[in-house]
Amino acid sequence: MHATPPTPKIGSVSPHFAARPDLPDAPFSARPLTRSEQRRGDLYTFRSPKLDRPVEVIHRARLAMALELEFDPDVTVWVERPRLLAVNDTEIELCFWRRSVSGREGFHLFVDAATTTQDGTRRVRHHRQARDIIQAANDAGLSLEFVFEAALLERKSELTSWFRLLPYVQTAATLPHLAALERLVEDAFLAQARMSFLQLEQNLGSHAAADVRAVACRFIHLGALQLDLSRPLTRLSVLSKEVAR
Amino acid sequence: MKKLSLENITDADIRTWPNPDPKTLPEGRRDAYVARRSALMAVVGGMTIRAAAKAYCVSRSTLSSCVEKALLPGPDGHPLGFRACIPYRHRQPKPEVAGLVEPPAAKGPGAFSRLVAATEGLAATIDGYSGPLPTGKRKCRRFDRFFRTVLNAVREAHGKAGYPFDVPDHGRRALREYVKRTRLQRKEAARPEVDQDAPLSSNLRGLFQDGPLDRIEYDAHTVDVELQLSIDTPDGSPVLRPIQQITLLVAICAVTRYVLGYVLRFGAYNQLDVLRLFHRVLQPWLPRELIVPNMQYGPGAVIGVQALTGHQAARGLLLAGDNAFAHLAHAVVGNLRSHHRGVLNYGKAHIAEARGIIEAFFRRLEEGALREIAGAFQPGSMVEEGRTKTNYLRPEDHPIHAEAFFDLIDVIVAGHNITPHSGLQLRTPAERLRTHIHGGGWIFEAADTDADAARLTTVRIHPTVRGNQKTGKLPYIEWGHAKYRSPKLEGAWSRVGKRHAAEVNLEDVRTMVLLDTDGSGPWSKLHALPPWDASPHDLLLRKSIMSARSRGLLEIEGSSDAVAAYHEMVRTKAWRDGAGVDQLAQLNRTRGSTTPSAKTPRLQPVAFAPREGRFSFGAGRKEK
């Protein structure tokens, strides 16, 4: 028999609900999806640890782009569906806007294989309307970057790793003893610069392994720890504290 | 035949042309469309009209008109492209008539269109009409008024002679047809002829590598079994009533086909059942104490991940469901996103390819296990086919025993996890998942699963505290058709008239926790006033009780327990009218099947005596 659902611990309120600092200021706000878009499209939604708000995107490729922005430590803030761009009597919706640590801002547009043509001699992919869109973006003073389907597929293993790390990063933000655990993990990496997840968990054996792993994932998300992304993620994957950049 | 220049058409880039899917067309026109499209492609590729028409069995004149139309702009501004090949859809525009159009002298083809073109301002008048069109069934005064306006305009412009005054209805039908036609054209112009969001290409399906527990599919399935419920009537004799629907909600891992949890209920499922499903997924599974003597679990039968991970709680990374309203409800999306975490995915319903594993599981369950139950049937693939019984047992001879049925489903689902599966090289789902977990594979675990599971069914609300210090009406909160009070709130006059954050567990809405003014911690636990304080009930049960009350089926004023009153009403309706049998079966499960005569008196005292309002201490529930 299934256990009868216990009455929730109503007395305790998780820090998830506690007061939080305001969102980093972004010049755009995401266009909310309409009810029909939510119901008709291939909808993906998750809580973004970086933005501290729920994100909704249509299409798997945009989920991949969102995860890339989410896990790029160089990106400080990003917004999905920031604005429309008028191109030759029609309007196309730009997929993402992002701002880097350096202050550089830019837009991303997903280009699926059906809207690209390939140059026969140089094997370079182009958007069918590339010239018009670039012209329109220049006219509007926007820095626009095309993200091609083929390029996303090349980064498959990286994307899978981000996808698998995401729930841990989300969990880390809800931990009541996050600050203490963060200090412990930092100390552990001061003593030994390269450790696998398993080693780290054994080092901090007095804490729940899942919590320790969540904090390690949070450090990867913040860019404080590095992970070899070319290999599939396992509990034996090696984390390193290297000053690469 | 007119000479046709093929230079433009051979320069065209047909990859940019709209290319409607033949399946979207009426069945009778598909073949013609496909033939014309192939012929048009051949012409673009350099074939002559004559040769292409012969090769694809298309009329030569039809093909040349398709060729001409393909380059013309469609209603959306883009070239018509292959839309030109759809039979009867797009016409070639008539050549523009130079100069002033003469009003038609007599009736004839196209007379009304010429009349509109010849009368100044008439086109704008007709375009401005947004009222209903007469269908011949009832009078349509708005259209009559509009028709008189049009006739007046025609009379002023051209006098009372000629069309439309030479036809008996003075052009009323022609006007109706004209408006209908222009409306259709406008609608078609606004509609995207080509599906805007392109289907997910097969490449992108593999954008993320799928490992065990990476993708959890969940869905509800109506079990193909007709069951009879035996209900005791007041005189003690049982009657049989058919159960309309039994719903099975399952969450399954898409790679290992391991079932993580399920919810079985009578009747249609709702958003709370979806939350209950994931509540169960996060909680360890315990085998039921089976009541049927010769029924037993298979060796090692198991449901849920906890059993495989040594009672650590692993979870799925991506929950994929269809776009049913119950799945997309605010409470479900918000709570799963915050407390189950990971990514949620919602796709179109009824596409087996999108969530193939769960569909295959339901099929396997039906065909492998449920077809032998009394009342089981095979649904027809066409509506008119109807159901085919799959065994000779009559459901009337075998009325359902709810506990035994739940035992059976538990045994079957647990058995699935230890049955070799051809999709896993004949390994069992449990084995496959166990190998992954014990081999150090990556899984998502969280330490405080119990808290997350509990929070799944809790929502935050912001009700206003009511009350009046002058009249002495003590502070209370009204939410979900019930009033809530606590001793601490009764003295808190400063809170009256303000909104405060509160948390409610949807599974049991008898209590509510009011939070501090800054929303950080609990402040006071409120209890619902009678008749909502006695039996545990979820929010949706309360809503159905209130809807029964507003339809006059139920009287809860003065009753001490609204849920008991509702249960009794449902029971009466079920044995008398055969309606609401599913509700009765479900209520029997959650409340226990007490007969009205054998009702036990309530033990716990009433927490709060009502101080005002619609309650009475009278004779209790009114007899029907």
GROMACS .gro file of C-alpha atoms in nm, chain B residues 166-430:
model
  265
  411ASP     CA    1  -3.636   4.255  -6.076
  412VAL     CA    2  -3.596   3.953  -5.848
  413PRO     CA    3  -3.867   3.846  -5.599
  414ASP     CA    4  -3.651   3.885  -5.282
  415HIS     CA    5  -3.491   4.214  -5.401
  416GLY     CA    6  -3.142   4.062  -5.367
  417ARG     CA    7  -3.173   3.960  -5.004
  418ARG     CA    8  -3.026   3.616  -5.059
  419ALA     CA    9  -2.754   3.760  -5.283
  420LEU     CA   10  -2.659   4.005  -5.006
  421ARG     CA   11  -2.643   3.722  -4.755
  422GLU     CA   12  -2.421   3.516  -4.983
  423TYR     CA   13  -2.200   3.815  -5.053
  424VAL     CA   14  -2.145   3.887  -4.682
  425LYS     CA   15  -2.083   3.521  -4.615
  426ARG     CA   16  -1.826   3.503  -4.893
  427THR     CA   17  -1.637   3.815  -4.786
  428ARG     CA   18  -1.630   3.693  -4.426
  429LEU     CA   19  -1.485   3.361  -4.535
  430GLN     CA   20  -1.220   3.537  -4.743
  431ARG     CA   21  -1.125   3.759  -4.451
  432LYS     CA   22  -1.102   3.460  -4.221
  433GLU     CA   23  -0.881   3.273  -4.465
  434ALA     CA   24  -0.654   3.571  -4.506
  435ALA     CA   25  -0.597   3.590  -4.132
  436ARG     CA   26  -0.540   3.217  -4.091
  437PRO     CA   27  -0.188   3.090  -4.139
  438GLU     CA   28  -0.211   2.845  -4.427
  439VAL     CA   29   0.112   2.680  -4.326
  440ASP     CA   30   0.167   2.561  -3.974
  441GLN     CA   31   0.385   2.829  -3.817
  442ASP     CA   32   0.556   2.623  -3.552
  443ALA     CA   33   0.741   2.360  -3.743
  444PRO     CA   34   0.727   2.011  -3.596
  445LEU     CA   35   1.025   1.906  -3.392
  446SER     CA   36   1.272   1.761  -3.632
  447SER     CA   37   1.412   1.423  -3.546
  448ASN     CA   38   1.757   1.572  -3.495
  449LEU     CA   39   1.641   1.798  -3.216
  450ARG     CA   40   1.484   1.511  -3.031
  451GLY     CA   41   1.837   1.406  -2.955
  452LEU     CA   42   1.944   1.748  -2.837
  453PHE     CA   43   1.979   1.607  -2.487
  454GLN     CA   44   2.108   1.258  -2.430
  455ASP     CA   45   1.845   1.057  -2.251
  456GLY     CA   46   1.965   0.858  -1.955
  457PRO     CA   47   1.766   0.674  -1.690
  458LEU     CA   48   1.539   0.908  -1.491
  459ASP     CA   49   1.622   1.197  -1.726
  460ARG     CA   50   1.274   1.201  -1.868
  461ILE     CA   51   0.960   1.102  -1.680
  462GLU     CA   52   0.642   1.069  -1.881
  463TYR     CA   53   0.308   1.089  -1.708
  464ASP     CA   54  -0.046   1.068  -1.832
  465ALA     CA   55  -0.392   0.953  -1.739
  466HIS     CA   56  -0.565   0.659  -1.901
  467THR     CA   57  -0.927   0.554  -1.880
  468VAL     CA   58  -0.921   0.183  -1.807
  469ASP     CA   59  -1.116  -0.018  -2.063
  470VAL     CA   60  -1.333  -0.202  -1.814
  471GLU     CA   61  -1.704  -0.168  -1.749
  472LEU     CA   62  -1.761  -0.240  -1.382
  473GLN     CA   63  -2.075  -0.259  -1.173
  474LEU     CA   64  -2.096  -0.121  -0.822
  475SER     CA   65  -2.328  -0.284  -0.575
  476ILE     CA   66  -2.511  -0.027  -0.360
  477ASP     CA   67  -2.730  -0.103  -0.062
  478THR     CA   68  -3.072   0.055  -0.082
  479PRO     CA   69  -3.247   0.171   0.237
  480ASP     CA   70  -3.451  -0.153   0.252
  481GLY     CA   71  -3.131  -0.354   0.255
  482SER     CA   72  -3.146  -0.504  -0.094
  483PRO     CA   73  -2.846  -0.436  -0.321
  484VAL     CA   74  -2.877  -0.275  -0.663
  485LEU     CA   75  -2.613  -0.276  -0.935
  486ARG     CA   76  -2.509   0.050  -1.098
  487PRO     CA   77  -2.244   0.083  -1.371
  488ILE     CA   78  -1.925   0.278  -1.301
  489GLN     CA   79  -1.868   0.517  -1.587
  490GLN     CA   80  -1.496   0.575  -1.569
  491ILE     CA   81  -1.188   0.451  -1.390
  492THR     CA   82  -0.880   0.665  -1.440
  493LEU     CA   83  -0.523   0.549  -1.396
  494LEU     CA   84  -0.251   0.814  -1.369
  495VAL     CA   85   0.101   0.682  -1.410
  496ALA     CA   86   0.451   0.832  -1.405
  497ILE     CA   87   0.710   0.622  -1.588
  498CYS     CA   88   1.078   0.662  -1.671
  499ALA     CA   89   1.113   0.695  -2.046
  500VAL     CA   90   1.444   0.512  -2.074
  501THR     CA   91   1.413   0.225  -1.829
  502ARG     CA   92   1.028   0.199  -1.844
  503TYR     CA   93   1.031   0.181  -1.466
  504VAL     CA   94   0.702   0.290  -1.307
  505LEU     CA   95   0.766   0.549  -1.037
  506GLY     CA   96   0.415   0.579  -0.907
  507TYR     CA   97   0.049   0.575  -0.996
  508VAL     CA   98  -0.290   0.701  -0.880
  509LEU     CA   99  -0.610   0.510  -0.946
  510ARG     CA  100  -0.945   0.680  -0.904
  511PHE     CA  101  -1.307   0.645  -0.997
  512GLY     CA  102  -1.438   0.915  -1.227
  513ALA     CA  103  -1.236   1.180  -1.409
  514TYR     CA  104  -0.911   1.297  -1.255
  515ASN     CA  105  -0.832   1.653  -1.155
  516GLN     CA  106  -0.532   1.871  -1.076
  517LEU     CA  107  -0.511   1.740  -0.722
  518ASP     CA  108  -0.470   1.388  -0.853
  519VAL     CA  109  -0.172   1.505  -1.058
  520LEU     CA  110  -0.016   1.650  -0.744
  521ARG     CA  111  -0.104   1.332  -0.554
  522LEU     CA  112   0.075   1.131  -0.822
  523PHE     CA  113   0.401   1.316  -0.770
  524HIS     CA  114   0.347   1.314  -0.396
  525ARG     CA  115   0.348   0.936  -0.420
  526VAL     CA  116   0.648   0.938  -0.653
  527LEU     CA  117   0.845   1.119  -0.384
  528GLN     CA  118   0.727   0.891  -0.105
  529PRO     CA  119   0.841   0.530  -0.056
  530TRP     CA  120   0.604   0.265  -0.181
  531LEU     CA  121   0.472   0.005   0.062
  532PRO     CA  122   0.316  -0.322  -0.053
  533ARG     CA  123  -0.056  -0.345   0.019
  534GLU     CA  124  -0.196  -0.609   0.247
  535LEU     CA  125  -0.369  -0.811  -0.019
  536ILE     CA  126  -0.714  -0.933   0.075
  537VAL     CA  127  -0.771  -1.180  -0.208
  538PRO     CA  128  -0.632  -1.514  -0.084
  539ASN     CA  129  -0.460  -1.636  -0.399
  540MET     CA  130  -0.326  -1.299  -0.513
  541GLN     CA  131   0.036  -1.212  -0.438
  542TYR     CA  132   0.314  -0.983  -0.553
  543GLY     CA  133   0.573  -1.124  -0.787
  544PRO     CA  134   0.914  -1.192  -0.630
  545GLY     CA  135   1.090  -0.859  -0.590
  546ALA     CA  136   0.794  -0.658  -0.720
  547VAL     CA  137   0.852  -0.293  -0.655
  548ILE     CA  138   0.728   0.057  -0.747
  549GLY     CA  139   0.916   0.382  -0.698
  550VAL     CA  140   1.283   0.475  -0.688
  551GLN     CA  141   1.328   0.476  -0.312
  552ALA     CA  142   1.334   0.099  -0.299
  553LEU     CA  143   1.628   0.089  -0.543
  554THR     CA  144   1.834   0.371  -0.398
  555GLY     CA  145   1.836   0.256  -0.038
  556HIS     CA  146   1.563   0.499   0.060
  557GLN     CA  147   1.735   0.800  -0.082
  558ALA     CA  148   1.488   0.982  -0.295
  559ALA     CA  149   1.587   1.012  -0.656
  560ARG     CA  150   1.365   1.209  -0.893
  561GLY     CA  151   1.317   1.267  -1.260
  562LEU     CA  152   1.481   1.563  -1.431
  563LEU     CA  153   1.212   1.641  -1.685
  564LEU     CA  154   0.844   1.571  -1.636
  565ALA     CA  155   0.671   1.534  -1.972
  566GLY     CA  156   0.294   1.547  -1.985
  567ASP     CA  157   0.029   1.655  -2.231
  568ASN     CA  158  -0.149   1.987  -2.224
  569ALA     CA  159  -0.457   1.871  -2.031
  570PHE     CA  160  -0.608   2.146  -1.819
  571ALA     CA  161  -0.542   1.942  -1.505
  572HIS     CA  162  -0.171   1.929  -1.592
  573LEU     CA  163  -0.145   2.299  -1.676
  574ALA     CA  164  -0.338   2.420  -1.371
  575HIS     CA  165  -0.158   2.699  -1.187
  576ALA     CA  166  -0.121   2.505  -0.863
  577VAL     CA  167   0.023   2.204  -1.046
  578VAL     CA  168   0.274   2.394  -1.261
  579GLY     CA  169   0.382   2.624  -0.979
  580ASN     CA  170   0.421   2.355  -0.716
  581LEU     CA  171   0.593   2.101  -0.939
  582ARG     CA  172   0.833   2.369  -1.065
  583SER     CA  173   0.922   2.486  -0.715
  584HIS     CA  174   0.914   2.164  -0.515
  585HIS     CA  175   0.972   1.878  -0.758
  586ARG     CA  176   1.216   2.097  -0.956
  587GLY     CA  177   1.390   2.019  -1.282
  588VAL     CA  178   1.216   2.106  -1.608
  589LEU     CA  179   0.849   2.060  -1.692
  590ASN     CA  180   0.745   1.985  -2.048
  591TYR     CA  181   0.395   2.012  -2.190
  592GLY     CA  182   0.313   1.899  -2.541
  593LYS     CA  183   0.005   1.854  -2.752
  594ALA     CA  184  -0.233   1.583  -2.642
  595HIS     CA  185  -0.314   1.266  -2.837
  596ILE     CA  186   0.022   1.246  -3.012
  597ALA     CA  187   0.151   0.904  -2.927
  598GLU     CA  188   0.496   0.978  -3.070
  599ALA     CA  189   0.554   1.266  -2.828
  600ARG     CA  190   0.516   1.048  -2.518
  601GLY     CA  191   0.543   0.701  -2.664
  602ILE     CA  192   0.663   0.516  -2.356
  603ILE     CA  193   0.362   0.595  -2.140
  604GLU     CA  194   0.121   0.515  -2.426
  605ALA     CA  195   0.298   0.183  -2.481
  606PHE     CA  196   0.277   0.112  -2.111
  607PHE     CA  197  -0.099   0.165  -2.106
  608ARG     CA  198  -0.139  -0.059  -2.408
  609ARG     CA  199   0.072  -0.329  -2.249
  610LEU     CA  200  -0.127  -0.299  -1.927
  611GLU     CA  201  -0.460  -0.331  -2.108
  612GLU     CA  202  -0.361  -0.614  -2.336
  613GLY     CA  203  -0.145  -0.806  -2.096
  614ALA     CA  204  -0.347  -0.779  -1.780
  615LEU     CA  205  -0.687  -0.615  -1.787
  616ARG     CA  206  -0.857  -0.790  -2.079
  617GLU     CA  207  -0.942  -1.088  -1.860
  618ILE     CA  208  -1.140  -0.893  -1.599
  619ALA     CA  209  -1.519  -0.927  -1.607
  620GLY     CA  210  -1.649  -0.632  -1.810
  621ALA     CA  211  -1.324  -0.570  -1.996
  622PHE     CA  212  -1.355  -0.461  -2.356
  623GLN     CA  213  -1.147  -0.360  -2.652
  624PRO     CA  214  -1.237  -0.009  -2.768
  625GLY     CA  215  -1.300   0.025  -3.139
  626SER     CA  216  -1.048   0.224  -3.334
  627MET     CA  217  -1.337   0.407  -3.505
  628VAL     CA  218  -1.619   0.565  -3.311
  629GLU     CA  219  -1.888   0.370  -3.494
  630GLU     CA  220  -1.714   0.037  -3.429
  631GLY     CA  221  -1.806   0.038  -3.062
  632ARG     CA  222  -1.666  -0.188  -2.796
  633THR     CA  223  -1.582  -0.555  -2.828
  634LYS     CA  224  -1.602  -0.767  -2.517
  635THR     CA  225  -1.283  -0.960  -2.455
  636ASN     CA  226  -1.416  -1.237  -2.231
  637TYR     CA  227  -1.741  -1.412  -2.144
  638LEU     CA  228  -1.768  -1.297  -1.783
  639ARG     CA  229  -2.064  -1.069  -1.717
  640PRO     CA  230  -1.983  -0.765  -1.503
  641GLU     CA  231  -2.331  -0.798  -1.348
  642ASP     CA  232  -2.227  -1.131  -1.198
  643HIS     CA  233  -1.903  -0.985  -1.063
  644PRO     CA  234  -1.969  -0.646  -0.903
  645ILE     CA  235  -1.654  -0.459  -0.811
  646HIS     CA  236  -1.489  -0.497  -0.477
  647ALA     CA  237  -1.298  -0.170  -0.459
  648GLU     CA  238  -1.017  -0.284  -0.229
  649ALA     CA  239  -0.958  -0.600  -0.428
  650PHE     CA  240  -0.952  -0.400  -0.751
  651PHE     CA  241  -0.696  -0.159  -0.605
  652ASP     CA  242  -0.493  -0.459  -0.487
  653LEU     CA  243  -0.504  -0.603  -0.835
  654ILE     CA  244  -0.382  -0.285  -1.002
  655ASP     CA  245  -0.103  -0.250  -0.745
  656VAL     CA  246   0.009  -0.608  -0.810
  657ILE     CA  247  -0.004  -0.559  -1.186
  658VAL     CA  248   0.187  -0.230  -1.186
  659ALA     CA  249   0.450  -0.363  -0.945
  660GLY     CA  250   0.473  -0.672  -1.163
  661HIS     CA  251   0.547  -0.460  -1.470
  662ASN     CA  252   0.868  -0.337  -1.311
  663ILE     CA  253   1.003  -0.691  -1.277
  664THR     CA  254   0.883  -0.822  -1.614
  665PRO     CA  255   1.149  -0.860  -1.884
  666HIS     CA  256   1.091  -0.601  -2.154
  667SER     CA  257   1.179  -0.648  -2.519
  668GLY     CA  258   1.277  -0.283  -2.541
  669LEU     CA  259   1.548  -0.341  -2.278
  670GLN     CA  260   1.705  -0.652  -2.433
  671LEU     CA  261   1.477  -0.860  -2.212
  672ARG     CA  262   1.604  -0.710  -1.891
  673THR     CA  263   1.351  -0.591  -1.637
  674PRO     CA  264   1.293  -0.218  -1.582
  675ALA     CA  265   1.395  -0.251  -1.217
   0.00000   0.00000   0.00000
